[in-house]
């Protein structure tokens, strides 16, 4: 860990609760690096999260004002904070289940309002914390504890969802993976400095719940596989044309 | 200053007087006039209004704004209250001061959207899962819609918790003269404090409410936490201490919170116990009964929660029976029976119509 980042972390929180191979730790480090590189005053930031492993990225780790809320609701809480004190930089960090299943309504309405929030979604395609149940992001065919023979449902593309909800506004929408750490930091910086709604999907593998059920060899392999699975979008509108199964389209879409 | 106002409008006047600076809501009859008034007046008072996508979002945004430093409120009715319950629990757990106005209509579910009821009394007490004590005020007039809203804000600040204004459609849509107060005590939040954000001070009261953006690095969570807000979900004593504190801040201060009043009770042999709009009919019934020479009195509850247990355990032998008329199938009467050992008679009406004086008279004579 970069010593420079220690000042952003509550000393009493180590060791972190994340499992081996969990991408959430890389995402956590990337967010702190982005804040550090931008020289943001962390005392003027508020980190809001829902419930799930991803929600633990800011709370308890970040030495900052953190609001660890209820499952699915962080975007709505963040809306109240931002509206009342627009000087605060309000960042939501939460999971795919939290933001797109139970909290999907708040996400689309925040995108529609184009409210000046940064939403970072740690997408592990599963409900990690509660034992590997199906999420709206679980790929069709993937095995999860609530679809042991493979999910038969289609999955959300979160960037498309947010794009559709806020298509009239000039929000920022991007997706990358924790394998692409430099790019991840770059996108986080863009999201944090964007005026208006910004949504960043960070694909972050869960070996414990997803990998073991779906023939991943090792936690490290799962992270390396992200490189093979990723396809870079050369133009933003590829978001709407991309059809490849089991691949991840990465890039900036708005 | 006297003005002619509707109950819901008086509630807005009270909120402004108490320093409300944030309102988040979702439209629902019979509470909508509150948000329609708020959207106009809040900006004039440097406040912020937002219409959210549902009541879950409304209460979440309200709690967020409170942590950003606002005094805040939301208003709803039964179906919306049902959606708010999870985050009511969150407000209790995080000791977030806020005011929730529930203009009760006849339920369950969509029920009779435009008709009065008192069906949410127990929801205000027990609706959110888990252990805690609750504060709920019950106005019987437009004047009290104004005054109790102010009091709800003050109680929310003192005890750092959500406080319910449990109105009903009849009081909320009533129009009456209201005396707006000039000098009224408003509990202000400490500007900045170094106390632990979730600690206890003298008199079982919580430490002062902090705000984000002051460099305090506050950790707020709905999980079990210690006085600094750090998660302590695996420590039995931490959870016990927290829950005891939520209960004791109310239980040890019941005398400061509960309010009631009596009419013609000195020689009363029959005591009517009523609250909200129903208490108006009960008072009329007392007058009718007295005119016939019957010794009937009224005990009107202004606060429903915490329940004034001592008042009921202290009722002397002169009283032969207590009559509890309610616009529900019997909610406060359960509490009355728990603490008053004599004869208790129910009178319940759940057809969306208010209880008339004659109906109360019929069941005491
Ligand atoms: C209202 C409610 N329903 C269900 C839960 C249980 N629950 C806790 S975390 C979680 C899923 C979290 O998944 P995700 O947001 O994807 O985060 P991850 O753990 O995968 O990072 C669920 C269902 C809850 N806490 N609250
Ligand atoms: Mg997940």
Coordinates of C-alpha atoms and ligand atoms in Angstrom, one line a residue:
Chain A
X1 CA 0.0 0.0 0.0
X2 CA 1.2 3.4 -1.0
X3 CA 2.1 5.2 2.3
X4 CA 0.8 8.4 1.0
X5 CA -2.7 7.0 1.1
X6 CA -2.6 6.0 4.8
X7 CA -3.9 9.4 5.8
X8 CA -7.2 8.6 4.1
X9 CA -7.7 5.3 6.0
X10 CA -8.9 4.9 9.6
X11 CA -6.0 3.2 11.3
X12 CA -8.2 0.8 13.3
X13 CA -9.9 -0.8 10.3
X14 CA -7.1 -3.3 9.3
X15 CA -7.1 -6.1 8.3
X16 CA -9.8 -5.4 5.6
X17 CA -12.8 -7.7 5.5
X18 CA -12.4 -8.5 1.8
X19 CA -11.8 -12.1 0.7
X20 CA -8.7 -13.1 -1.3
X21 CA -9.0 -12.1 -4.9
X22 CA -11.8 -9.7 -4.2
X23 CA -11.6 -6.7 -6.5
X24 CA -13.1 -4.3 -4.0
X25 CA -9.7 -3.7 -2.4
X26 CA -8.2 -2.6 -5.8
X27 CA -11.2 -0.3 -6.3
X28 CA -10.8 1.2 -2.8
X29 CA -7.1 1.9 -3.5
X30 CA -7.9 3.4 -6.9
X31 CA -10.5 5.8 -5.4
X32 CA -8.1 7.0 -2.8
X33 CA -5.3 7.4 -5.4
X34 CA -7.7 9.5 -7.6
X35 CA -8.6 11.7 -4.6
X36 CA -4.9 12.1 -3.8
X37 CA -3.9 12.9 -7.4
X38 CA -6.6 15.4 -7.7
X39 CA -5.6 16.9 -4.3
X40 CA -9.2 17.0 -3.2
X41 CA -10.0 18.1 0.4
X42 CA -11.4 14.9 1.8
X43 CA -13.0 16.9 4.6
X44 CA -15.3 18.4 2.0
X45 CA -16.3 15.0 0.7
X46 CA -19.0 12.6 1.9
X47 CA -19.0 8.9 1.0
X48 CA -22.4 7.3 1.0
X49 CA -22.9 3.5 0.7
X50 CA -25.7 1.0 0.9
X51 CA -25.4 -2.6 2.2
X52 CA -23.1 -5.2 0.8
X53 CA -19.4 -6.0 0.6
X54 CA -18.9 -3.0 -1.8
X55 CA -20.6 -0.7 0.7
X56 CA -17.8 -1.5 3.1
X57 CA -15.2 0.1 0.8
X58 CA -15.8 3.6 2.3
X59 CA -17.3 2.5 5.6
X60 CA -15.4 1.8 7.7
X61 CA -12.2 2.3 5.7
X62 CA -12.3 6.0 4.7
X63 CA -11.1 8.5 7.2
X64 CA -13.8 10.9 6.1
X65 CA -17.5 11.6 6.7
X66 CA -19.2 8.3 5.7
X67 CA -22.8 7.5 5.7
X68 CA -23.4 3.7 5.6
X69 CA -27.1 3.5 4.8
X70 CA -29.8 0.9 4.1
X71 CA -29.7 -1.6 1.3
X72 CA -30.3 0.1 -2.1
X73 CA -30.9 3.6 -0.7
X74 CA -27.5 5.4 -0.8
X75 CA -28.3 7.4 -3.9
X76 CA -31.4 8.8 -2.3
X77 CA -29.5 9.7 0.9
X78 CA -26.8 11.3 -1.2
X79 CA -29.4 13.3 -3.0
X80 CA -30.5 14.9 0.2
X81 CA -26.9 15.7 1.3
X82 CA -26.0 17.3 -2.0
X83 CA -29.2 19.3 -2.3
X84 CA -28.8 20.8 1.2
X85 CA -25.1 21.4 1.0
X86 CA -24.0 21.7 -2.6
X87 CA -20.5 22.6 -1.5
X88 CA -19.9 19.0 -0.4
X89 CA -18.6 16.5 -3.0
X90 CA -20.9 13.5 -2.5
X91 CA -19.7 10.1 -3.7
X92 CA -21.8 6.9 -3.6
X93 CA -19.8 3.7 -3.6
X94 CA -22.0 0.5 -3.6
X95 CA -22.6 -2.9 -5.1
X96 CA -24.4 -4.0 -8.3
X97 CA -27.2 -5.6 -6.3
X98 CA -27.6 -2.5 -4.1
X99 CA -27.6 0.0 -6.9
X100 CA -29.5 -1.8 -9.6
X101 CA -31.9 -4.3 -7.9
X102 CA -33.3 -2.9 -4.7
X103 CA -32.0 0.6 -5.4
X104 CA -32.6 0.7 -9.2
X105 CA -35.3 3.3 -8.9
X106 CA -33.1 5.8 -7.0
X107 CA -30.3 5.3 -9.5
X108 CA -32.4 6.0 -12.6
X109 CA -34.0 9.1 -11.0
X110 CA -30.7 10.5 -9.9
X111 CA -29.4 10.1 -13.5
X112 CA -32.6 11.7 -14.8
X113 CA -32.2 14.7 -12.5
X114 CA -28.5 14.9 -13.5
X115 CA -27.8 15.8 -9.9
X116 CA -24.1 16.4 -9.2
X117 CA -23.2 13.0 -7.6
X118 CA -20.5 10.5 -8.4
X119 CA -21.8 7.0 -8.3
X120 CA -19.2 4.2 -8.3
X121 CA -20.7 0.7 -8.7
X122 CA -18.5 -2.2 -7.8
X123 CA -20.0 -4.8 -10.1
X124 CA -19.2 -8.4 -9.1
X125 CA -22.2 -9.8 -10.9
X126 CA -23.5 -11.3 -7.7
X127 CA -24.8 -10.7 -4.2
X128 CA -21.4 -11.2 -2.5
X129 CA -22.2 -10.5 1.1
X130 CA -25.3 -12.6 1.5
X131 CA -23.8 -15.8 -0.1
X132 CA -23.8 -15.6 -3.8
X133 CA -27.4 -15.1 -4.9
X134 CA -28.5 -13.9 -8.3
X135 CA -28.2 -10.2 -9.1
X136 CA -29.7 -8.3 -12.0
X137 CA -26.1 -8.2 -13.4
X138 CA -25.6 -12.0 -13.2
X139 CA -24.9 -13.2 -16.8
X140 CA -27.4 -15.6 -18.3
X141 CA -26.1 -19.1 -17.7
X142 CA -23.9 -18.2 -14.7
X143 CA -24.3 -20.4 -11.6
X144 CA -25.4 -18.7 -8.4
X145 CA -26.9 -20.0 -5.2
X146 CA -30.4 -19.0 -6.2
X147 CA -30.0 -20.4 -9.8
X148 CA -27.8 -23.5 -9.2
X149 CA -28.3 -24.7 -12.8
X150 CA -27.4 -21.3 -14.2
X151 CA -29.4 -18.1 -14.4
X152 CA -32.1 -18.1 -17.1
X153 CA -32.7 -14.3 -16.8
X154 CA -31.0 -11.7 -19.0
X155 CA -28.7 -9.3 -17.2
X156 CA -28.7 -5.5 -17.0
X157 CA -26.0 -3.5 -18.7
X158 CA -25.7 -0.8 -16.0
X159 CA -24.1 1.8 -18.3
X160 CA -27.0 1.4 -20.8
X161 CA -29.5 1.6 -18.0
X162 CA -28.0 4.9 -16.7
X163 CA -27.5 6.2 -20.2
X164 CA -31.2 5.6 -20.9
X165 CA -32.3 7.2 -17.7
X166 CA -30.3 10.4 -18.2
X167 CA -30.1 10.5 -22.0
X168 CA -31.2 14.2 -22.1
X169 CA -28.4 15.3 -19.8
X170 CA -24.6 15.5 -20.2
X171 CA -23.7 13.1 -17.5
X172 CA -20.5 11.1 -17.4
X173 CA -20.8 7.3 -17.9
X174 CA -17.9 4.9 -18.1
X175 CA -16.9 1.3 -17.4
X176 CA -13.7 -0.5 -16.7
X177 CA -12.3 -3.3 -14.6
X178 CA -10.1 -3.5 -11.6
X179 CA -7.5 -5.2 -13.8
X180 CA -7.2 -1.9 -15.7
X181 CA -6.1 -0.1 -12.5
X182 CA -4.5 3.0 -14.2
X183 CA -7.5 3.5 -16.4
X184 CA -9.8 3.0 -13.4
X185 CA -8.0 5.8 -11.5
X186 CA -8.3 8.0 -14.6
X187 CA -12.0 7.4 -14.9
X188 CA -12.6 7.9 -11.2
X189 CA -10.8 11.3 -11.6
X190 CA -13.0 12.2 -14.5
X191 CA -16.1 11.1 -12.6
X192 CA -15.1 13.1 -9.5
X193 CA -14.4 16.3 -11.5
X194 CA -17.5 16.0 -13.8
X195 CA -20.2 18.6 -13.1
X196 CA -23.5 16.8 -12.9
X197 CA -24.3 13.1 -12.6
X198 CA -21.4 10.7 -13.1
X199 CA -21.6 6.9 -13.1
X200 CA -18.7 4.6 -13.1
X201 CA -19.1 0.8 -13.3
X202 CA -16.0 -0.9 -11.9
X203 CA -16.1 -4.6 -12.7
X204 CA -14.6 -6.3 -9.6
X205 CA -14.5 -10.1 -9.4
X206 CA -15.8 -12.1 -6.5
X207 CA -13.9 -15.4 -6.3
X208 CA -15.6 -16.7 -3.2
X209 CA -19.1 -16.5 -4.4
X210 CA -19.0 -16.3 -8.2
X211 CA -15.6 -17.8 -9.2
X212 CA -15.9 -21.0 -7.2
X213 CA -19.3 -21.8 -8.7
X214 CA -18.2 -20.9 -12.2
X215 CA -15.0 -22.8 -12.8
X216 CA -12.5 -19.9 -12.0
X217 CA -9.2 -21.5 -11.3
X218 CA -7.7 -19.1 -8.7
X219 CA -8.6 -15.7 -7.4
X220 CA -5.6 -14.2 -9.3
X221 CA -6.7 -16.0 -12.5
X222 CA -10.1 -14.4 -12.2
X223 CA -8.5 -10.9 -12.1
X224 CA -6.2 -11.7 -15.1
X225 CA -9.2 -13.1 -17.0
X226 CA -10.7 -9.6 -16.9
X227 CA -8.0 -8.6 -19.4
X228 CA -9.1 -11.3 -21.9
X229 CA -12.8 -10.6 -21.4
X230 CA -12.5 -6.9 -21.9
X231 CA -13.2 -5.3 -25.3
X232 CA -12.4 -1.6 -25.6
X233 CA -15.0 0.7 -27.1
X234 CA -13.5 3.0 -29.7
X235 CA -16.6 5.1 -29.9
X236 CA -19.2 5.8 -27.3
X237 CA -22.1 4.5 -29.3
X238 CA -20.6 1.0 -29.4
X239 CA -22.5 0.7 -26.1
X240 CA -25.6 0.1 -28.1
X241 CA -24.2 -2.2 -30.7
X242 CA -22.1 -4.5 -28.5
X243 CA -23.5 -8.1 -28.5
X244 CA -20.6 -10.4 -27.5
X245 CA -21.5 -12.9 -24.9
X246 CA -19.2 -13.2 -21.9
X247 CA -17.3 -10.1 -22.8
X248 CA -17.1 -6.7 -21.1
X249 CA -17.2 -3.6 -23.2
X250 CA -15.0 -1.0 -21.4
X251 CA -14.6 2.7 -22.1
X252 CA -16.3 6.0 -21.7
X253 CA -19.8 6.1 -23.1
X254 CA -20.9 9.7 -22.3
Chain B
X1 CA -51.3 37.0 15.2
X2 CA -54.5 35.2 14.2
X3 CA -54.9 33.6 10.8
X4 CA -57.4 31.3 9.2
X5 CA -55.7 28.2 8.1
X6 CA -56.2 24.6 7.1
X7 CA -54.6 22.0 9.4
X8 CA -52.0 21.0 6.8
X9 CA -51.1 24.7 6.2
X10 CA -50.7 25.2 9.9
X11 CA -48.3 22.3 10.0
X12 CA -46.1 24.1 7.4
X13 CA -46.2 27.3 9.4
X14 CA -45.1 25.4 12.5
X15 CA -42.3 23.7 10.6
X16 CA -41.0 27.1 9.3
X17 CA -41.2 28.5 12.8
X18 CA -39.2 25.6 14.1
X19 CA -36.5 26.2 11.6
X20 CA -37.2 23.5 9.0
X21 CA -34.9 24.0 6.0
X22 CA -35.4 20.8 4.1
X23 CA -38.5 18.9 2.9
X24 CA -38.5 15.7 0.8
X25 CA -41.8 14.0 -0.1
X26 CA -44.0 12.1 -2.4
X27 CA -47.6 13.1 -3.0
X28 CA -50.3 11.3 -1.1
X29 CA -53.8 12.3 0.1
X30 CA -54.6 13.6 2.6
X31 CA -51.1 15.1 3.2
X32 CA -50.3 16.6 -0.2
X33 CA -51.2 20.2 0.8
X34 CA -48.1 20.1 3.1
X35 CA -45.7 19.5 0.2
X36 CA -47.5 21.8 -2.2
X37 CA -47.2 24.6 0.4
X38 CA -43.6 23.7 1.3
X39 CA -42.4 24.0 -2.3
X40 CA -43.6 27.6 -2.3
X41 CA -42.4 28.8 1.1
X42 CA -39.2 26.9 1.8
X43 CA -37.1 28.8 -0.8
X44 CA -38.2 32.0 0.8
X45 CA -36.7 30.7 4.1
X46 CA -33.4 29.5 2.5
X47 CA -34.7 26.0 2.5
X48 CA -34.6 23.2 0.0
X49 CA -37.6 21.2 -1.4
X50 CA -37.4 18.0 -3.4
X51 CA -40.1 15.7 -4.7
X52 CA -38.5 12.2 -4.6
X53 CA -39.4 9.1 -6.6
X54 CA -41.1 7.4 -3.7
X55 CA -41.4 7.6 0.1
X56 CA -38.4 5.4 0.6
X57 CA -36.4 8.0 -1.3
X58 CA -38.1 10.9 0.6
X59 CA -37.1 9.7 4.0
X60 CA -33.6 8.8 2.8
X61 CA -33.1 12.2 1.3
X62 CA -34.4 13.9 4.4
X63 CA -32.0 11.9 6.6
X64 CA -29.2 12.7 4.3
X65 CA -30.0 16.4 4.5
X66 CA -30.1 16.3 8.3
X67 CA -26.6 14.9 8.3
X68 CA -25.6 17.8 6.0
X69 CA -26.9 20.1 8.8
X70 CA -30.6 20.7 8.1
X71 CA -33.6 20.5 10.2
X72 CA -35.9 18.5 8.0
X73 CA -39.3 16.9 7.7
X74 CA -41.5 14.8 5.4
X75 CA -45.2 14.1 5.4
X76 CA -47.2 11.1 4.2
X77 CA -50.2 8.8 4.9
X78 CA -50.5 5.1 5.6
X79 CA -49.2 3.6 2.3
X80 CA -46.3 6.0 2.3
X81 CA -45.6 5.4 6.0
X82 CA -45.4 1.7 5.2
X83 CA -42.6 2.4 2.7
X84 CA -40.7 4.6 5.2
X85 CA -40.5 2.1 8.0
X86 CA -37.1 0.7 7.1
X87 CA -35.5 4.1 7.1
X88 CA -37.4 5.1 10.2
X89 CA -35.4 2.3 11.8
X90 CA -32.3 3.8 10.3
X91 CA -33.1 7.2 11.8
X92 CA -33.6 5.6 15.2
X93 CA -30.4 3.7 14.9
X94 CA -28.3 6.7 13.7
X95 CA -30.1 9.1 16.1
X96 CA -31.1 11.4 13.3
X97 CA -33.5 14.2 14.4
X98 CA -36.4 14.6 11.9
X99 CA -40.1 15.0 11.8
X100 CA -42.5 12.6 10.1
X101 CA -46.1 13.9 9.6
X102 CA -48.5 11.0 9.1
X103 CA -52.0 12.3 8.1
X104 CA -53.9 9.2 8.8
X105 CA -56.5 7.8 6.4
X106 CA -58.6 4.7 6.5
X107 CA -56.5 1.6 5.8
X108 CA -55.1 -1.0 5.4
X109 CA -53.5 -0.4 2.0
X110 CA -55.0 2.2 -0.2
X111 CA -58.2 2.0 1.8
X112 CA -60.2 5.2 1.8
X113 CA -57.7 7.8 0.6
X114 CA -59.8 10.8 1.5
X115 CA -61.3 9.6 4.9
X116 CA -60.0 10.0 8.4
X117 CA -58.8 7.2 10.7
X118 CA -56.5 6.6 13.6
X119 CA -55.2 3.3 12.3
X120 CA -51.5 4.0 12.4
X121 CA -51.1 4.5 16.2
X122 CA -49.4 1.1 16.7
X123 CA -47.4 1.5 13.5
X124 CA -45.9 4.7 14.9
X125 CA -44.9 2.7 18.0
X126 CA -43.8 -0.6 16.6
X127 CA -43.6 -0.2 12.8
X128 CA -39.9 -0.4 12.4
X129 CA -38.5 -3.8 13.4
X130 CA -36.3 -3.9 16.5
X131 CA -36.2 -2.4 19.9
X132 CA -36.7 1.3 20.6
X133 CA -39.1 3.8 22.1
X134 CA -41.1 6.2 20.0
X135 CA -42.5 9.7 20.3
X136 CA -45.9 10.5 18.6
X137 CA -48.0 13.6 19.1
X138 CA -51.7 13.8 18.4
X139 CA -53.2 17.2 17.5
X140 CA -57.0 17.8 17.8
X141 CA -57.1 21.3 16.3
X142 CA -55.5 23.4 13.6
X143 CA -53.9 25.3 16.4
X144 CA -52.2 22.1 17.5
X145 CA -51.2 21.2 14.0
X146 CA -49.1 24.4 14.3
X147 CA -47.9 24.0 17.9
X148 CA -47.3 20.3 17.8
X149 CA -45.2 20.5 14.6
X150 CA -42.9 23.0 16.5
X151 CA -42.9 20.7 19.5
X152 CA -42.1 17.7 17.2
X153 CA -39.0 19.5 15.9
X154 CA -37.9 20.4 19.4
X155 CA -38.4 16.9 20.7
X156 CA -36.5 15.5 17.6
X157 CA -33.6 17.7 18.4
X158 CA -33.5 17.0 22.2
X159 CA -33.8 13.2 21.8
X160 CA -32.2 12.9 18.4
X161 CA -34.7 10.7 16.8
X162 CA -37.6 10.7 14.3
X163 CA -40.8 12.2 15.9
X164 CA -44.2 11.5 14.5
X165 CA -47.0 14.0 14.2
X166 CA -49.9 11.6 14.0
X167 CA -52.6 13.8 12.5
X168 CA -55.8 12.5 10.9
X169 CA -57.6 13.6 7.7
X170 CA -60.3 15.4 9.7
X171 CA -57.8 17.7 11.6
X172 CA -55.6 18.1 8.6
X173 CA -58.4 19.4 6.4
X174 CA -60.2 21.4 9.0
X175 CA -60.0 25.2 8.7
X176 CA -59.8 27.2 11.9
X177 CA -58.3 30.3 13.4
X178 CA -54.8 29.8 14.5
X179 CA -52.7 32.0 16.8
X180 CA -49.2 32.1 15.4
X181 CA -46.7 32.5 18.2
X182 CA -43.9 35.2 18.3
X183 CA -41.9 34.0 21.3
X184 CA -41.7 30.3 21.4
X185 CA -38.8 28.2 22.5
X186 CA -36.9 26.6 19.6
X187 CA -34.3 24.0 20.3
X188 CA -31.2 24.8 18.3
X189 CA -28.5 22.4 17.2
X190 CA -24.9 23.0 18.6
X191 CA -22.8 24.6 15.9
X192 CA -19.8 22.4 16.4
X193 CA -18.9 19.9 19.1
X194 CA -16.1 17.6 20.0
X195 CA -18.3 15.1 21.8
X196 CA -18.5 11.6 20.4
X197 CA -21.3 11.6 17.8
X198 CA -23.2 8.7 19.4
X199 CA -22.6 9.2 23.1
X200 CA -24.7 10.0 26.1
X201 CA -24.8 13.1 28.3
X202 CA -26.5 14.1 31.5
X203 CA -30.1 13.1 31.9
X204 CA -29.8 10.1 29.6
X205 CA -29.8 12.5 26.6
X206 CA -27.8 11.9 23.5
X207 CA -24.7 14.0 22.7
X208 CA -25.2 16.9 20.3
X209 CA -26.0 16.2 16.6
X210 CA -22.9 16.7 14.4
X211 CA -22.8 17.6 10.7
X212 CA -20.9 16.5 7.7
X213 CA -18.3 18.8 6.1
X214 CA -16.7 20.1 9.4
X215 CA -13.7 17.8 9.2
X216 CA -14.9 15.5 12.0
X217 CA -14.7 12.4 9.8
X218 CA -18.0 11.0 11.2
X219 CA -18.8 7.4 10.7
X220 CA -22.6 6.9 10.5
X221 CA -24.0 3.4 10.2
X222 CA -27.3 1.6 10.7
X223 CA -25.3 -1.4 12.0
X224 CA -24.5 -1.8 15.7
X225 CA -21.9 0.8 16.6
X226 CA -20.0 2.3 19.5
X227 CA -20.1 6.0 20.5
X228 CA -17.8 6.9 17.7
X229 CA -19.9 5.2 15.1
X230 CA -17.6 2.3 14.5
X231 CA -19.3 -1.0 13.6
X232 CA -19.4 -3.4 16.6
X233 CA -21.8 -6.0 15.3
X234 CA -20.0 -8.9 17.0
X235 CA -19.9 -7.3 20.5
X236 CA -23.0 -8.3 22.5
X237 CA -22.5 -5.5 25.1
X238 CA -22.3 -2.9 22.3
X239 CA -25.7 -3.8 21.0
X240 CA -27.2 -4.0 24.4
X241 CA -25.8 -0.6 25.4
X242 CA -27.1 1.0 22.2
X243 CA -30.6 -0.4 22.5
X244 CA -30.8 0.5 26.2
X245 CA -29.8 4.0 25.3
X246 CA -32.5 4.3 22.7
X247 CA -35.1 3.2 25.2
X248 CA -33.8 5.0 28.2
X249 CA -33.5 8.4 26.6
X250 CA -37.3 8.2 26.4
X251 CA -38.2 6.1 29.5
X252 CA -36.1 8.3 31.8
X253 CA -37.6 11.5 30.4
X254 CA -41.2 10.5 30.1
X255 CA -42.4 13.3 32.4
X256 CA -40.7 15.8 30.1
X257 CA -42.4 14.4 27.0
X258 CA -45.9 13.3 27.8
X259 CA -48.7 15.9 27.8
X260 CA -52.4 15.4 28.4
X261 CA -55.3 17.5 29.6
X262 CA -58.6 16.9 31.4
X263 CA -62.1 18.3 31.3
X264 CA -64.6 17.9 34.1
X265 CA -62.7 15.1 35.7
X266 CA -62.8 16.1 39.4
X267 CA -66.0 14.2 40.2
X268 CA -66.2 12.1 37.1
X269 CA -67.5 8.5 37.4
X270 CA -67.1 7.9 33.8
X271 CA -63.9 9.0 32.1
X272 CA -63.6 9.2 28.3
X273 CA -60.1 8.8 27.0
X274 CA -59.7 10.2 23.5
X275 CA -57.1 11.9 21.2
X276 CA -57.0 13.6 17.8
X277 CA -60.2 14.6 16.1
X278 CA -62.2 12.1 18.2
X279 CA -61.4 14.1 21.3
X280 CA -63.5 17.0 19.9
X281 CA -66.6 14.7 19.8
X282 CA -65.7 13.3 23.2
X283 CA -65.7 16.8 24.7
X284 CA -69.0 17.5 23.1
X285 CA -70.3 14.2 24.6
X286 CA -69.1 15.3 28.0
X287 CA -71.0 18.5 27.8
X288 CA -74.2 16.7 26.6
X289 CA -73.9 14.2 29.5
X290 CA -73.3 16.9 32.1
X291 CA -76.4 18.7 30.9
X292 CA -78.3 15.5 31.8
X293 CA -76.6 15.4 35.2
X294 CA -74.2 12.6 34.4
X295 CA -70.7 12.7 36.0
X296 CA -68.6 12.3 32.9
X297 CA -65.2 13.7 32.2
X298 CA -62.5 13.7 29.5
X299 CA -58.9 12.8 29.5
X300 CA -57.4 14.0 26.3
X301 CA -54.0 12.6 25.2
X302 CA -51.8 15.0 23.4
X303 CA -48.9 12.6 23.2
X304 CA -49.6 9.0 22.4
X305 CA -46.0 7.7 22.6
X306 CA -44.5 7.4 25.1
X307 CA -47.7 6.4 26.7
X308 CA -48.5 8.2 30.0
X309 CA -48.6 5.0 32.1
X310 CA -48.6 6.7 35.4
X311 CA -51.7 8.7 34.6
X312 CA -53.6 5.5 34.2
X313 CA -52.2 3.5 37.0
X314 CA -53.0 6.5 39.3
X315 CA -56.7 6.8 38.5
X316 CA -58.7 6.6 41.7
X317 CA -61.7 4.5 42.7
X318 CA -64.2 7.4 42.0
X319 CA -63.9 6.5 38.3
X320 CA -66.2 3.5 37.6
X321 CA -65.3 3.0 34.0
X322 CA -63.2 4.3 31.2
X323 CA -64.5 4.6 27.7
X324 CA -62.1 4.8 24.8
X325 CA -63.6 5.8 21.4
X326 CA -61.1 5.4 18.5
X327 CA -61.2 5.5 14.7
X328 CA -59.6 2.1 14.6
X329 CA -60.4 -1.4 15.9
X330 CA -58.8 -0.7 19.3
X331 CA -55.2 0.5 19.6
X332 CA -54.7 3.0 22.4
X333 CA -57.4 1.1 24.4
X334 CA -54.9 -1.8 24.7
X335 CA -52.4 0.5 26.4
X336 CA -55.2 1.9 28.7
X337 CA -56.1 -1.6 29.7
X338 CA -52.5 -2.4 30.5
X339 CA -52.2 0.3 33.1
X340 CA -55.8 0.9 34.3
X341 CA -57.1 -2.2 36.1
X342 CA -60.8 -1.1 36.2
X343 CA -63.5 -1.5 33.6
X344 CA -62.6 -0.3 30.1
X345 CA -65.1 0.0 27.3
X346 CA -64.1 0.1 23.6
X347 CA -65.9 2.1 21.1
X348 CA -64.5 1.6 17.6
X349 CA -65.5 3.0 14.2
X350 CA -63.7 2.1 11.0
X351 CA -65.9 3.2 8.2
X352 CA -64.0 6.4 7.3
X353 CA -66.5 8.6 9.2
X354 CA -65.6 10.5 12.3
X355 CA -67.1 9.5 15.6
X356 CA -70.0 11.7 16.7
X357 CA -70.8 13.0 20.2
X358 CA -74.0 11.1 20.1
X359 CA -72.3 7.8 19.5
X360 CA -70.0 8.3 22.5
X361 CA -73.0 9.4 24.6
X362 CA -74.8 6.2 23.6
X363 CA -72.0 4.0 24.8
X364 CA -71.7 5.7 28.2
X365 CA -75.4 6.0 29.1
Ligands
LIG1 C1 -33.8 -4.6 2.7 C2 -32.7 -5.5 2.7 N1 -32.9 -6.7 2.0 C3 -31.9 -7.6 2.0 C4 -30.7 -7.4 2.7 C5 -29.7 -8.4 2.7 N2 -28.5 -8.0 1.8 C6 -27.4 -7.5 2.4 S1 -26.2 -7.2 1.3 C7 -27.1 -7.8 0.0 C8 -26.6 -7.9 -1.4 C9 -25.4 -7.1 -1.7 O1 -25.0 -7.3 -3.0 P1 -24.2 -6.1 -3.7 O2 -24.9 -4.8 -3.6 O3 -24.0 -6.6 -5.1 O4 -22.8 -6.0 -2.9 P2 -21.7 -7.1 -2.9 O5 -21.8 -7.7 -1.5 O6 -21.8 -8.1 -4.0 O7 -20.4 -6.3 -3.0 C10 -28.4 -8.2 0.5 C11 -29.4 -8.8 -0.4 C12 -30.6 -6.2 3.4 N3 -29.6 -5.9 4.1 N4 -31.6 -5.3 3.4
LIG2 MG1 -22.4 -7.5 -6.0

